[in-house]
Coordinates of C-alpha atoms in Angstrom, one line a residue:
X1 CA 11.2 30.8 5.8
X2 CA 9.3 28.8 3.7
X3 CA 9.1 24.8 5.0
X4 CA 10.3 22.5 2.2
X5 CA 9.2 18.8 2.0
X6 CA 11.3 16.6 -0.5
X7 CA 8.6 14.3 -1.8
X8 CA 11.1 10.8 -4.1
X9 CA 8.5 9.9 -6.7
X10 CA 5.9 12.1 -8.3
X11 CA 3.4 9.3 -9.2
X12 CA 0.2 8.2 -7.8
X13 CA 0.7 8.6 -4.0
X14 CA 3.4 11.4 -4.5
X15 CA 1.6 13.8 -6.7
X16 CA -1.9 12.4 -5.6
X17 CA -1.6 12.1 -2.1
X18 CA 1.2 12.8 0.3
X19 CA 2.0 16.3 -1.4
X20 CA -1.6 17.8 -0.9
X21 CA -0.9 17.3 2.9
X22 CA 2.4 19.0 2.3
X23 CA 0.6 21.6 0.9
X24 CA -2.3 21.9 3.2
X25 CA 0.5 22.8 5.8
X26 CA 2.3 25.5 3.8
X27 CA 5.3 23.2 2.5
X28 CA 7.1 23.9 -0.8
X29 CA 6.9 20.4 -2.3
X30 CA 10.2 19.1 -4.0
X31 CA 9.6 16.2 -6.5
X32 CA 12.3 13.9 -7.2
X33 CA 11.9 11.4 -9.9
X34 CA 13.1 9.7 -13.0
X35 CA 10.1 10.1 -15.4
X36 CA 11.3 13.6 -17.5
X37 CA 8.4 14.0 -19.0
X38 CA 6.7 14.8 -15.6
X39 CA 9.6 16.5 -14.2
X40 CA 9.7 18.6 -17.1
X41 CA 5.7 19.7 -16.7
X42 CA 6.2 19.9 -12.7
X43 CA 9.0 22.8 -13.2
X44 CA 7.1 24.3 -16.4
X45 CA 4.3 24.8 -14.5
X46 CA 4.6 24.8 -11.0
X47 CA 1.5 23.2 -10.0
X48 CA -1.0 21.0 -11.0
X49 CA -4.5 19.5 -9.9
X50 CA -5.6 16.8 -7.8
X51 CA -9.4 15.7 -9.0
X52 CA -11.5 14.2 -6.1
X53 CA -13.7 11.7 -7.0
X54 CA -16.5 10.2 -6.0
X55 CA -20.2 11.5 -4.3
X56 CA -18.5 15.0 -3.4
X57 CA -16.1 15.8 -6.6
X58 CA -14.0 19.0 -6.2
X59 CA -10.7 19.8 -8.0
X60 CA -7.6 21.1 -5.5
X61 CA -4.9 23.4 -6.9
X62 CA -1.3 22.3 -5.7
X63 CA 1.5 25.1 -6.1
X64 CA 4.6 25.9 -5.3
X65 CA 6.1 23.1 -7.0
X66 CA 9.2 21.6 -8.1
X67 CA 10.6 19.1 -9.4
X68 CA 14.7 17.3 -9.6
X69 CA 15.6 14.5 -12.1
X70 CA 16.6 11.5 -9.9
X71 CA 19.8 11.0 -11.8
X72 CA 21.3 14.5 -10.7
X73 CA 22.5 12.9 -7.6
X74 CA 24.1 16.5 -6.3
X75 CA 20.5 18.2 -7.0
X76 CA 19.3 15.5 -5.1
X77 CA 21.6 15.6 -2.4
X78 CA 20.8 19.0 -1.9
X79 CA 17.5 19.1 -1.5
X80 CA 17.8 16.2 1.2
X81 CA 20.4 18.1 3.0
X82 CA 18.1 21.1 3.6
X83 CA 14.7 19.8 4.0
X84 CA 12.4 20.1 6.2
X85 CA 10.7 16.6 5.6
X86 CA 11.8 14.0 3.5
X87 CA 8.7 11.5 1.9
X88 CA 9.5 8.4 -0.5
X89 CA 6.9 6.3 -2.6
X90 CA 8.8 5.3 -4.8
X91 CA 7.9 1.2 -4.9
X92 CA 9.9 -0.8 -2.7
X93 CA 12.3 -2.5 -5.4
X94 CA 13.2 1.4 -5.8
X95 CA 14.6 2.1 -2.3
X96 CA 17.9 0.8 -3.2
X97 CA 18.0 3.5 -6.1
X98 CA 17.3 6.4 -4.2
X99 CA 19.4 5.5 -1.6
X100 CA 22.7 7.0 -2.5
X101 CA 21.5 10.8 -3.2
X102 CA 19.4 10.0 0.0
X103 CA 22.3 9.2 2.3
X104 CA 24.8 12.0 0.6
X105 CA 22.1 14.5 1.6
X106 CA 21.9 13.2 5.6
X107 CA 25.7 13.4 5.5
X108 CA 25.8 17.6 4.7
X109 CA 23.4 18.1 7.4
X110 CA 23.6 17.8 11.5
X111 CA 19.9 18.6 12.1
X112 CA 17.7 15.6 12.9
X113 CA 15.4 14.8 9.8
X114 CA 12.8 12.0 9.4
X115 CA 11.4 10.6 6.2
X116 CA 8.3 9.1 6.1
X117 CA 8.0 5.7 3.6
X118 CA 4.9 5.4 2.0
X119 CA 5.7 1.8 0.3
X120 CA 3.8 -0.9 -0.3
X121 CA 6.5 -3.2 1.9
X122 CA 5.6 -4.4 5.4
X123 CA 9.2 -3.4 6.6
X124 CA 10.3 -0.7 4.3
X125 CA 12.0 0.9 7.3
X126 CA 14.4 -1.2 7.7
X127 CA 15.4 -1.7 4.1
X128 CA 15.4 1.8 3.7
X129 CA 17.7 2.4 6.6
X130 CA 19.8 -0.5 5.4
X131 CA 19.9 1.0 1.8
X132 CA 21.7 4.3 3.3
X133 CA 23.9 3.0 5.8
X134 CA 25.6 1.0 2.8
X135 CA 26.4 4.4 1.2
X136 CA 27.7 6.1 4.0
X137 CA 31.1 6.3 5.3
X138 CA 32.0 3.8 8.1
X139 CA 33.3 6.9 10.7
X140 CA 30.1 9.0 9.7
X141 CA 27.6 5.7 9.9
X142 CA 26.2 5.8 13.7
X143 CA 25.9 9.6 13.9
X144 CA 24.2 9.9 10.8
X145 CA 21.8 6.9 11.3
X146 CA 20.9 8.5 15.0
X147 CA 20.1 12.0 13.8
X148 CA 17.5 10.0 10.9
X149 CA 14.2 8.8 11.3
X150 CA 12.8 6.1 9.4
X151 CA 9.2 6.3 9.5
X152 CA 6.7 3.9 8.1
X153 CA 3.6 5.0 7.2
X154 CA 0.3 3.4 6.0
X155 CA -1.2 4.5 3.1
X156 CA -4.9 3.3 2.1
X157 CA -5.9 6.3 -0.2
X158 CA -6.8 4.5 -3.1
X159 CA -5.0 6.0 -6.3
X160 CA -6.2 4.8 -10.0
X161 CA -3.4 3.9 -12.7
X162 CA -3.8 6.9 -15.0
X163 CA -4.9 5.4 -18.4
X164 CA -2.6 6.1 -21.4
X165 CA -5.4 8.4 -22.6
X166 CA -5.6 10.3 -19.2
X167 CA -1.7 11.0 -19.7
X168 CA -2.1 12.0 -23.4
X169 CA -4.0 14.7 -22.3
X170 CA -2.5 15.9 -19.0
X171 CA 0.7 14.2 -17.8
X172 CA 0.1 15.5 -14.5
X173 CA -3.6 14.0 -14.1
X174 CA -4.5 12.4 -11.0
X175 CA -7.6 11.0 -9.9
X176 CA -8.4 10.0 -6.3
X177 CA -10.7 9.4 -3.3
X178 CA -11.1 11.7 -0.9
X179 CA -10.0 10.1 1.9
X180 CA -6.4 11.2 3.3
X181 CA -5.6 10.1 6.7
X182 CA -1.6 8.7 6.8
X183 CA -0.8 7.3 9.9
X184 CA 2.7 6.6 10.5
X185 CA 5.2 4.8 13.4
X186 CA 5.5 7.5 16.2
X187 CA 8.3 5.5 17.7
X188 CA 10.6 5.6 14.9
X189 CA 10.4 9.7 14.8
X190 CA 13.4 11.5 16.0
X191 CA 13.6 15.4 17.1
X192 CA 10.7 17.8 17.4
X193 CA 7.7 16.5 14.9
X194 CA 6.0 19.5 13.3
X195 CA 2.6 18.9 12.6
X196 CA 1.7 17.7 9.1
X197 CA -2.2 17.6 8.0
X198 CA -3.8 14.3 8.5
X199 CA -0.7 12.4 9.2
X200 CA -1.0 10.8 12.2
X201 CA 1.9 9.6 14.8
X202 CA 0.6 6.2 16.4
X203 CA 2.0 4.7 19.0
X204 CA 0.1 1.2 18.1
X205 CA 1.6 1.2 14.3
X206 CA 1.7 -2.5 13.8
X207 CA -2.0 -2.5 14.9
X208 CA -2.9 -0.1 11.7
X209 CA -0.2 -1.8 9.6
X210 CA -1.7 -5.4 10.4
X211 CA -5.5 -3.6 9.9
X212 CA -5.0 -2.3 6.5
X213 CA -3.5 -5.5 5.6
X214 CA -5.6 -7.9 6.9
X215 CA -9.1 -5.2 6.5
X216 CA -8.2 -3.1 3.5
X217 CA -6.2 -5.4 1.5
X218 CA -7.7 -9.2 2.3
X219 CA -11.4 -7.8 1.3
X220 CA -10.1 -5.7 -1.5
X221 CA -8.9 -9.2 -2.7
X222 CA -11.8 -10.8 -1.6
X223 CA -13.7 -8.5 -4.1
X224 CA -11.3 -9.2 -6.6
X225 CA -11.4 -12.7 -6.8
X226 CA -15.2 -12.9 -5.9
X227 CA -15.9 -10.6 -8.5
X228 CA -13.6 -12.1 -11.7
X229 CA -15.3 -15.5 -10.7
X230 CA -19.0 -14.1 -11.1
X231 CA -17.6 -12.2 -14.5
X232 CA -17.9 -8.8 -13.4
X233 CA -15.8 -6.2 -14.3
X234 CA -15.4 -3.6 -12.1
X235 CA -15.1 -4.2 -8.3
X236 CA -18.1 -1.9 -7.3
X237 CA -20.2 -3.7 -9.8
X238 CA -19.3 -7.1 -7.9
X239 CA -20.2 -5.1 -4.9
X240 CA -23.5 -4.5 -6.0
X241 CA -23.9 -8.5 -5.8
X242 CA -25.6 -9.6 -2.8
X243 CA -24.1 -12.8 -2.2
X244 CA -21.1 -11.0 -2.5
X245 CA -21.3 -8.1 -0.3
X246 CA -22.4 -11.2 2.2
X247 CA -19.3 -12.8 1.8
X248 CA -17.5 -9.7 2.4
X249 CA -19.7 -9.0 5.6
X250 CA -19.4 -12.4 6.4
X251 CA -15.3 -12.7 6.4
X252 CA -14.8 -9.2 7.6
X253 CA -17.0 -10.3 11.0
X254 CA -14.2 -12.6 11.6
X255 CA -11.5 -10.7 11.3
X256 CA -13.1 -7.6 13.4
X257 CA -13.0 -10.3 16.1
X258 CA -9.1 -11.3 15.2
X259 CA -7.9 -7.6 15.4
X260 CA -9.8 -6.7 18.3
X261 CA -8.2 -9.2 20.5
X262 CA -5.0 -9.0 19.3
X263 CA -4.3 -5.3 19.7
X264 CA -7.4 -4.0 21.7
X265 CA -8.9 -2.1 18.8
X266 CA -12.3 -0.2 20.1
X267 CA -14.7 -2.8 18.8
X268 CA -17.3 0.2 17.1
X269 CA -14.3 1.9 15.5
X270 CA -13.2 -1.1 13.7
X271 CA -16.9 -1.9 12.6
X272 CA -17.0 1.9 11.3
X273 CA -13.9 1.3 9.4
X274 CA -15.2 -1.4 7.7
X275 CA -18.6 0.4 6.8
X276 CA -16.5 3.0 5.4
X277 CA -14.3 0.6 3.6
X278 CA -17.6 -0.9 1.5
X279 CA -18.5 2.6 0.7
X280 CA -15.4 3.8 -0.5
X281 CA -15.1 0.2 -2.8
X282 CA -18.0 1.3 -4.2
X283 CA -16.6 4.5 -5.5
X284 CA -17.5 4.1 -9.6
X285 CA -14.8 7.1 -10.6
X286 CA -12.2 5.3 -9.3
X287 CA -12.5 2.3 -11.8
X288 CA -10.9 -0.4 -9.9
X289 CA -11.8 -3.8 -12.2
X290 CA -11.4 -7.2 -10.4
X291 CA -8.5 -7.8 -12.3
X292 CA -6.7 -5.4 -10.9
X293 CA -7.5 -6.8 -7.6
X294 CA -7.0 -9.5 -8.0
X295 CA -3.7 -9.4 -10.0
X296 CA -0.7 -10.6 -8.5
X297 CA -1.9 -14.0 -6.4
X298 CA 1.7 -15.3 -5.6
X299 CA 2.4 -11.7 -3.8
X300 CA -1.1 -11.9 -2.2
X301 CA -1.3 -16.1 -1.2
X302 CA 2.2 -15.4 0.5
X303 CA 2.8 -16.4 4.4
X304 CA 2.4 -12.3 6.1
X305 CA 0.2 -11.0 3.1
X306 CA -3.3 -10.5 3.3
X307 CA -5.3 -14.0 2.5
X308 CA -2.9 -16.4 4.3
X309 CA -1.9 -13.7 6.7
X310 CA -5.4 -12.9 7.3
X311 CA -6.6 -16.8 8.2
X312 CA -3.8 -17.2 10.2
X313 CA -4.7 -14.2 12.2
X314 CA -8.0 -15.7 12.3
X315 CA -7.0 -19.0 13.1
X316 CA -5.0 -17.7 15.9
X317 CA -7.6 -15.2 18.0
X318 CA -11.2 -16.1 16.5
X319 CA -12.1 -18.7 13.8
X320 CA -11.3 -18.8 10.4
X321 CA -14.4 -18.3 8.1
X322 CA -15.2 -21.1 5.4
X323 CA -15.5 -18.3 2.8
X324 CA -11.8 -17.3 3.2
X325 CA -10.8 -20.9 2.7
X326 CA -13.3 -20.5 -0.4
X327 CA -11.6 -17.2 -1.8
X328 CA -8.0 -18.6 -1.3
X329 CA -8.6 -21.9 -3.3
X330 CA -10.3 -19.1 -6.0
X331 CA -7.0 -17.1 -5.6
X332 CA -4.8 -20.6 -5.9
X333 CA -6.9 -21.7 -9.3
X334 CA -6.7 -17.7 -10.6
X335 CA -5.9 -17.5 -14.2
X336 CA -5.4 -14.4 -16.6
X337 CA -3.0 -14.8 -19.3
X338 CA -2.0 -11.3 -18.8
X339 CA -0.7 -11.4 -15.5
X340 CA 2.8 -13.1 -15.4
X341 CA 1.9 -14.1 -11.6
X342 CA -0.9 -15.9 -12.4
X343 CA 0.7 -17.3 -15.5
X344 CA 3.8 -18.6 -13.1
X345 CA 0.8 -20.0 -10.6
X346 CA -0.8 -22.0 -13.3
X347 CA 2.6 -23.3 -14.4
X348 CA 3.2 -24.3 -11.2
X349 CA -0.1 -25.9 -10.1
X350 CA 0.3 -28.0 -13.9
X351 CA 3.7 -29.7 -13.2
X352 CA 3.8 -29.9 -9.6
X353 CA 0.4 -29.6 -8.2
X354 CA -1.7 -27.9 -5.6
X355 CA 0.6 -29.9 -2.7
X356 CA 3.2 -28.2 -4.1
X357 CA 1.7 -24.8 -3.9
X358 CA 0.6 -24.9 -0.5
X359 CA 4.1 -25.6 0.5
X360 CA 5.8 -23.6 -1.8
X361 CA 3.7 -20.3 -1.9
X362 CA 1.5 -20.3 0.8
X363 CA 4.1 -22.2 3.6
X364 CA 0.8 -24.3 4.5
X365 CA 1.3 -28.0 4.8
X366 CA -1.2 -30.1 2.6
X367 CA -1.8 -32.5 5.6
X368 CA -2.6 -29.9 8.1
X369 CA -6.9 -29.3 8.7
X370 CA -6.0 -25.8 6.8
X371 CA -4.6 -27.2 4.1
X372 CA -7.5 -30.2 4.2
X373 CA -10.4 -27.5 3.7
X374 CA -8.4 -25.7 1.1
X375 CA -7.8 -28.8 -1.3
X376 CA -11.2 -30.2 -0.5
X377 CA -13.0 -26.2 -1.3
X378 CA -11.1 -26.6 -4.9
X379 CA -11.9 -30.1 -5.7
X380 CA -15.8 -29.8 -4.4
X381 CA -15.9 -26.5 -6.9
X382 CA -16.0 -26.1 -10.7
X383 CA -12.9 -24.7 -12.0

C-alpha cells in the first residue's frame, strides 16, 4: 500500500523542499492549499520539477501528486484521517486556519500520527497543538492530543520568492539550493517513526533550533544589513566584500564559542557549518538581495530573534563582538520605504527616539553598558 504524506501549503518549502523527501522515500504527496491556481496545475498534471541551483545544477522530477483546496474542509479531513505523515508550512499566522480540517481528520482516526511543522515560529508546536485542541470535542480532547505528535522542525533550505515572471511561465516553478537536511524534535514523536530521507530526529532540538537562529539567521542579517549599507544589491555580491566577509568571520567566531558552551556542540562541526553557510550565501542563482535580508527589522531586533537573541547569547557564555553592536544600531537606523517594518521603525525612532526603541523593541534598557555601546555605535556613525 502506497505511504501517503499530507503536505498544508504547496509553496516554497512545500513544493520545494519537504515533498522531494516525501518523494525520495516512495510517499504519495497530498497538497493542501488555498492558491487554485496551483492546486488546479498540481491535479492537472501530477507532478512537477524542482530546479537545483547553484555549482552542481540538476532538475528532479516529483510525481505522484495531488493536490486538495483548503476550503473543502471534508477533503481535507480525509486526507488527515488516513495519512501516513502529516507536514505543515503554511506561515505561522496560518496555523489557526488549518486547524479545524486538521483536528476533524485526528478525530476519524485511532492510529498515532505525527506532523512535522516546518514554520518560521520558534514554538509553532505549541500553537499548533493549541489551534486543534480548540476544535475538538471536550470528551475526545486528551485521547486525541496523546495519539498526535507535534513535531518542530528546522528548516534552513534556502527557497527564492518566485518572481511574477517565473510564475507567468510555470506556476509550479521552484528554485532552490541543494542542501536538504530537516532536523526535527525527536522527543515530541509519538508511535513507531518510519524513516523519512534526510529528516533527522534529534534529541538536542533546541541546540539546532537556537544554531539556525543565532548562525543561519543572525549572519544572514548580518549580510543584509552590511551589504544595503555598502549599496550592494545582492547578498553574495556583499559577500564578495572583504571587510565584509571579516565581519561575518569575525561575529560568527563569537558565537561558535556561545553555542559550544551552551549545548556542547563538537567545536569542528560547528566551524564546518559555518564554512558551509558562507558558501551556500554565496550561491548567485538563488538571488537573495540585501533587502530581502534585511527586511523586516522589528521581527529581527526583537528579545529571542536572531540580533538581540544572538548578543545575549554571547553576552551570556563568551563576549559579545563590537561588530554585532555595529550591525544592530545599522538594523535600528534601517530605512526602505518599501518595507512597512522599517517604515513603522523610522516612525518610531522620529517621535519617540532611540531610548524608546531599545525598550520597546529590543527589551534592552538605554542605561545598561549594552544599550551604552549601541547608542554610542549610532551616534559615532554617519547615518
Amino acid at each position: 500500500m502506497t505511504k501517503v504524506a499530507v503536505q498544508f501549503g504547496a509553496g516554497g518549502i512545500g513544493r520545494g523542499f519537504t515533498a522531494q523527501l516525501f518523494h525520495e522515500s516512495s510517499y504519495e504527496v497530498v497538497f493542501v492549499d488555498v492558491n487554485l491556481p496551483v492546486v488546479a496545475a498540481l491535479n492537472a498534471r501530477r507532478g512537477y520539477a524542482i530546479s537545483i541551483v547553484g555549482d552542481n545544477p540538476e532538475t528532479i522530477p516529483i510525481t505522484d501528486v495531488r493536490a486538495i483546496l483548503g476550503t473543502d474542509i471534508e477533503a481535507v479531513a480525509e486526507a488527515v484521517a488516513s495519512a501516513d505523515i502529516v507536514c505543515t508550512a503554511v506561515g505561522a499566522n496560518a496555523l489557526p486556519y488549518i486547524a479545524p480540517a486538521m483536528a476533524e481528520g485526528l478525530r476519524r482516526r485511532t492510529e498515532p500520527l505525527n506532523i512535522i511543522l516546518c514554520e518560521n515560529l520558534h514554538d509553532a508546536a505549541d500553537v499548533m497543538r493549541k489551534a486543534v485542541e480548540g476544535h475538538l470535542p471536550e470528551e475526545e480532547r486528551d485521547s486525541v492530543l496523546s495519539r498526535t505528535g507535534f513535531v518542530q522542525a528546522v528548516v534552513a533550505r534556502m527557497v527564492p520568492v518566485p518572481t511574477e515572471a517565473d510564475k507567468a511561465v510555470d506556476v509550479l516553478a521552484v528554485r532552490v539550493e541543494a542542501y536538504k537536511r530537516l532536523p526535527i524534535d525527536a522527543k515530541a514523536i509519538v508511535g513507531a517513526w518510519s524513516p523519512i530521507e534526510n529528516v533527522e530526529p534529534v534529541e538536542n532540538f533546541e541546540a539546532w533550533v537556537e544554531r539556525k537562529l543565532y548562525v543561519h539567521n543572525c549572519l544572514h542579517a548580518v549580510l543584509g544589513y552590511a551589504g544595503v549599507r555598502a549599496g550592494y544589491e545582492y547578498g553574495w555580491q556583499a559577500l564578495e566584500d572583504t571587510g565584509i566577509f571579516a565581519l561575518l568571520c569575525n561575529i560568527s567566531a563569537e558565537i561558535e564559542v556561545a553555542l559550544t558552551a551552551k549545548h556542547q556542540l563538537d567545536t569542528r562541526e560547528l566551524r564546518d557549518h559555518t564554512d558551509d553557510l558562507m558558501c551556500r550565501f554565496k550561491n548567485k542563482e538563488l538571488g537573495d538581495t540585501c533587502r530581502r535580508l534585511a527586511r523586516d527589522p522589528i521581527r529581527k531586533l526583537a528579545l529571542d530573534d536572531r540580533l538581540i537573541g544572538t548578543m545575549r547569547l554571547c553576552q551570556e557564555y563568551s563576549e559579545v563582538p563590537f561588530e554585532l553592536i555595529a550591525v544592530i544600531s545599522h538594523a535600528i537606523n534601517y530605512t526602505d520605504p518599501d518595507d512597512p517594518s522599517a517604515e513603522k521603525l523610522r516612525m518610531m525612532r522620529e517621535e519617540h527616539g532611540i531610548d524608546h526603541v531599545l525598550r520597546e523593541v529590543c527589551h534592552i534598557d538605554p542605561a545598561e553598558p549594552l544599550g551604552m555601546q549601541i547608542k554610542q555605535c549610532m551616534e559615532s556613525e554617519p547615518q
